[in-house]
Each structure stands twice: as C-alpha cells, then as structure tokens.
Amino acid sequence: MLQRIQPALLGLMDGSVSTLAPIFAAAGLTGRPLSAFFVGLAASLGAAISMGLSEALSDDGSVTGRGGPLRRGAITGVATGIGGMLHTLPFLIPSLSIALDVAYVVVFLELITIAFIRYRFMGGKLASTIVQVVIGGGIVFGIGVWLGQVGAG
C-alpha cells in the first residue's frame, strides 16, 4: 500500500485539486474553452513533473519502507497528471457553457472517487472522507471560479 496506493492517491488528489483554480479562472477570464484547456494542460504537466520529482527525491525508501524512489515518483507523477487532465479534457468542447457543465460533473465525480479510494485503502468513515475531500476541492474550485469572475468583470 505504501509503495503503490499511497503515491497514486497522493498524485491523484494533488493533480485534481491543484489544477482546479487555474483552469476555472482561465475559463472565466477568457471565455474561451481552448484557453482553459491549455492552462489545464500546462498545470497538469507541471504538477505531474513537480510531484513526481518531489516524491522521488523525498525518501529513498530505506528507512520508511515506502519503496524505491523512482517507482514511487513515477506513480505519483502519472497519477498527478491524470488527476489534472480529467477535468481539463471537457474544455476541448467548443461551447464554454457545455464545457463548464461537463467539467463540473467531472470534478464532482473525481472528488467522490478520490474520497472512496481514500476510504477503501486508508480507512476511516466514508462520510468523513467525502466531506474532507469535497470541501477541500470545493474551496479550491470556488477560488478559481471567483477569480475568473472577478478578473473578467
């Protein structure tokens, strides 16, 4: 679990949450779905590389038993990229309103899925896990939407 599930969950959560604000702010600021897509792509790739390197360089696994750093870093980086791209892909839809509607649903499903994975492998109460993940993601999401509206207004 410490060698595969935990790094994957870490990456998925970071990729999903850390890219929300830039993508939705860009959508609000530009009104162009393709602009939001490229911001999301850049944020996802940047976060994937950053998280992968951070995880690989943080611990060689000899003391903690968390596994080899390259493997853990690769798992974290790939999961981070996936987490960021899931809600970025809807912005390939040419209509901003449709892209936003699809992205809202994807974000909700991402956060619920992350909460369930966290619950399944890390334990705790499912309701508490859902509340923690959804509130955290919701705060970041709200900041992105708000900044997009403020900047465009």
Coordinates of C-alpha atoms in Angstrom, one line a residue:
M1 CA 0.0 0.0 0.0
L2 CA 2.8 2.5 0.9
Q3 CA 4.6 1.7 -2.3
R4 CA 1.7 2.0 -4.9
I5 CA -1.6 3.1 -3.5
Q6 CA -0.4 5.9 -1.3
P7 CA 1.7 7.6 -4.0
A8 CA -1.1 7.1 -6.6
L9 CA -3.7 8.6 -4.2
L10 CA -1.3 11.5 -3.3
G11 CA -0.8 12.2 -7.0
L12 CA -4.5 11.9 -8.0
M13 CA -5.6 14.2 -5.2
D14 CA -2.9 16.8 -5.9
G15 CA -3.5 16.8 -9.6
S16 CA -7.2 17.0 -9.2
V17 CA -7.2 19.8 -6.6
S18 CA -4.2 21.9 -7.6
T19 CA -5.3 22.4 -11.2
L20 CA -8.9 23.4 -10.4
A21 CA -8.3 27.1 -9.7
P22 CA -6.1 27.9 -12.8
I23 CA -8.4 26.0 -15.2
F24 CA -11.7 27.6 -14.0
A25 CA -10.1 31.0 -13.6
A26 CA -8.8 30.8 -17.2
A27 CA -12.3 29.8 -18.4
G28 CA -13.9 32.7 -16.6
L29 CA -11.2 35.2 -17.7
T30 CA -11.0 34.4 -21.3
G31 CA -14.4 32.9 -22.0
R32 CA -12.6 30.5 -24.4
P33 CA -12.6 26.8 -23.6
L34 CA -9.5 26.1 -25.6
S35 CA -7.6 28.7 -23.4
A36 CA -8.8 26.9 -20.3
F37 CA -7.7 23.6 -21.9
F38 CA -4.1 24.8 -22.4
V39 CA -3.9 26.3 -18.9
G40 CA -5.1 22.9 -17.6
L41 CA -2.7 21.0 -19.8
A42 CA 0.2 23.2 -18.6
A43 CA -0.9 23.0 -14.9
S44 CA -1.3 19.2 -15.2
L45 CA 2.1 18.6 -16.8
G46 CA 3.8 21.0 -14.5
A47 CA 2.2 19.5 -11.4
A48 CA 3.0 15.9 -12.6
I49 CA 6.7 16.7 -13.0
S50 CA 6.9 18.6 -9.8
M51 CA 5.0 16.0 -7.7
G52 CA 6.9 13.1 -9.4
L53 CA 10.3 14.7 -8.6
S54 CA 9.2 15.7 -5.1
E55 CA 8.1 12.2 -4.2
A56 CA 11.2 10.6 -5.8
L57 CA 13.6 12.9 -4.0
S58 CA 11.8 13.0 -0.6
D59 CA 12.7 9.5 0.6
D60 CA 14.9 6.7 -0.8
G61 CA 12.6 4.1 0.9
S62 CA 15.3 2.5 3.0
V63 CA 14.1 3.8 6.4
T64 CA 10.3 4.1 5.7
G65 CA 9.7 1.0 3.6
R66 CA 7.9 3.1 1.1
G67 CA 9.6 1.5 -1.9
G68 CA 12.1 2.7 -4.5
P69 CA 12.1 6.4 -5.2
L70 CA 11.9 6.2 -9.0
R71 CA 8.9 3.9 -9.0
R72 CA 7.1 5.9 -6.3
G73 CA 7.9 9.2 -8.1
A74 CA 6.7 7.8 -11.4
I75 CA 3.4 6.6 -9.9
T76 CA 2.9 9.9 -8.2
G77 CA 3.7 11.9 -11.3
V78 CA 1.5 9.9 -13.6
A79 CA -1.4 10.0 -11.1
T80 CA -1.0 13.7 -10.7
G81 CA -1.1 14.2 -14.5
I82 CA -4.2 12.1 -14.8
G83 CA -5.9 13.9 -11.9
G84 CA -5.3 17.3 -13.5
M85 CA -6.3 16.2 -17.0
L86 CA -9.6 14.6 -16.2
H87 CA -11.4 17.9 -15.7
T88 CA -9.2 19.6 -18.3
L89 CA -10.5 17.4 -21.2
P90 CA -14.0 18.9 -21.2
F91 CA -12.5 22.2 -22.3
L92 CA -11.9 20.7 -25.7
I93 CA -15.6 21.1 -26.2
P94 CA -16.0 24.4 -28.3
S95 CA -19.0 25.7 -26.3
L96 CA -17.9 27.2 -23.0
S97 CA -21.2 26.6 -21.2
I98 CA -21.3 22.9 -22.2
A99 CA -17.6 22.5 -21.4
L100 CA -18.2 24.0 -17.9
D101 CA -21.2 21.9 -17.3
V102 CA -19.3 18.7 -18.2
A103 CA -16.2 19.8 -16.2
Y104 CA -18.4 20.5 -13.1
V105 CA -19.7 16.9 -13.3
V106 CA -16.2 15.5 -13.8
V107 CA -14.8 17.5 -10.8
F108 CA -17.6 16.1 -8.6
L109 CA -17.0 12.6 -9.8
E110 CA -13.2 13.0 -9.3
L111 CA -13.6 14.2 -5.8
I112 CA -16.1 11.4 -4.8
T113 CA -13.8 8.8 -6.4
I114 CA -10.8 10.1 -4.5
A115 CA -12.8 10.1 -1.3
F116 CA -13.9 6.5 -1.9
I117 CA -10.3 5.3 -2.8
R118 CA -9.0 7.1 0.3
Y119 CA -11.7 5.4 2.4
R120 CA -11.1 2.0 0.8
F121 CA -7.4 1.9 1.4
M122 CA -6.8 4.3 4.3
G123 CA -9.8 3.5 6.4
G124 CA -11.9 5.9 8.4
K125 CA -15.6 6.8 7.9
L126 CA -16.8 7.2 4.3
A127 CA -18.9 10.2 5.1
S128 CA -16.0 12.0 6.9
T129 CA -13.7 11.2 4.0
I130 CA -16.2 12.5 1.4
V131 CA -16.7 15.7 3.4
Q132 CA -12.9 16.3 3.8
V133 CA -12.1 15.7 0.1
V134 CA -15.1 17.5 -1.3
I135 CA -14.8 20.5 1.0
G136 CA -11.0 20.8 0.2
G137 CA -11.6 20.5 -3.5
G138 CA -14.6 22.8 -3.4
I139 CA -12.7 25.6 -1.7
V140 CA -10.0 25.5 -4.5
F141 CA -12.7 25.2 -7.2
G142 CA -14.6 28.1 -5.7
I143 CA -11.4 30.3 -5.7
G144 CA -10.8 29.6 -9.3
V145 CA -14.4 30.4 -10.3
W146 CA -14.4 33.5 -8.2
L147 CA -11.1 34.8 -9.6
G148 CA -12.2 34.1 -13.1
Q149 CA -15.4 36.2 -12.5
V150 CA -13.5 39.0 -10.7
G151 CA -10.9 39.2 -13.4
A152 CA -13.4 39.1 -16.2
G153 CA -15.7 41.6 -14.5

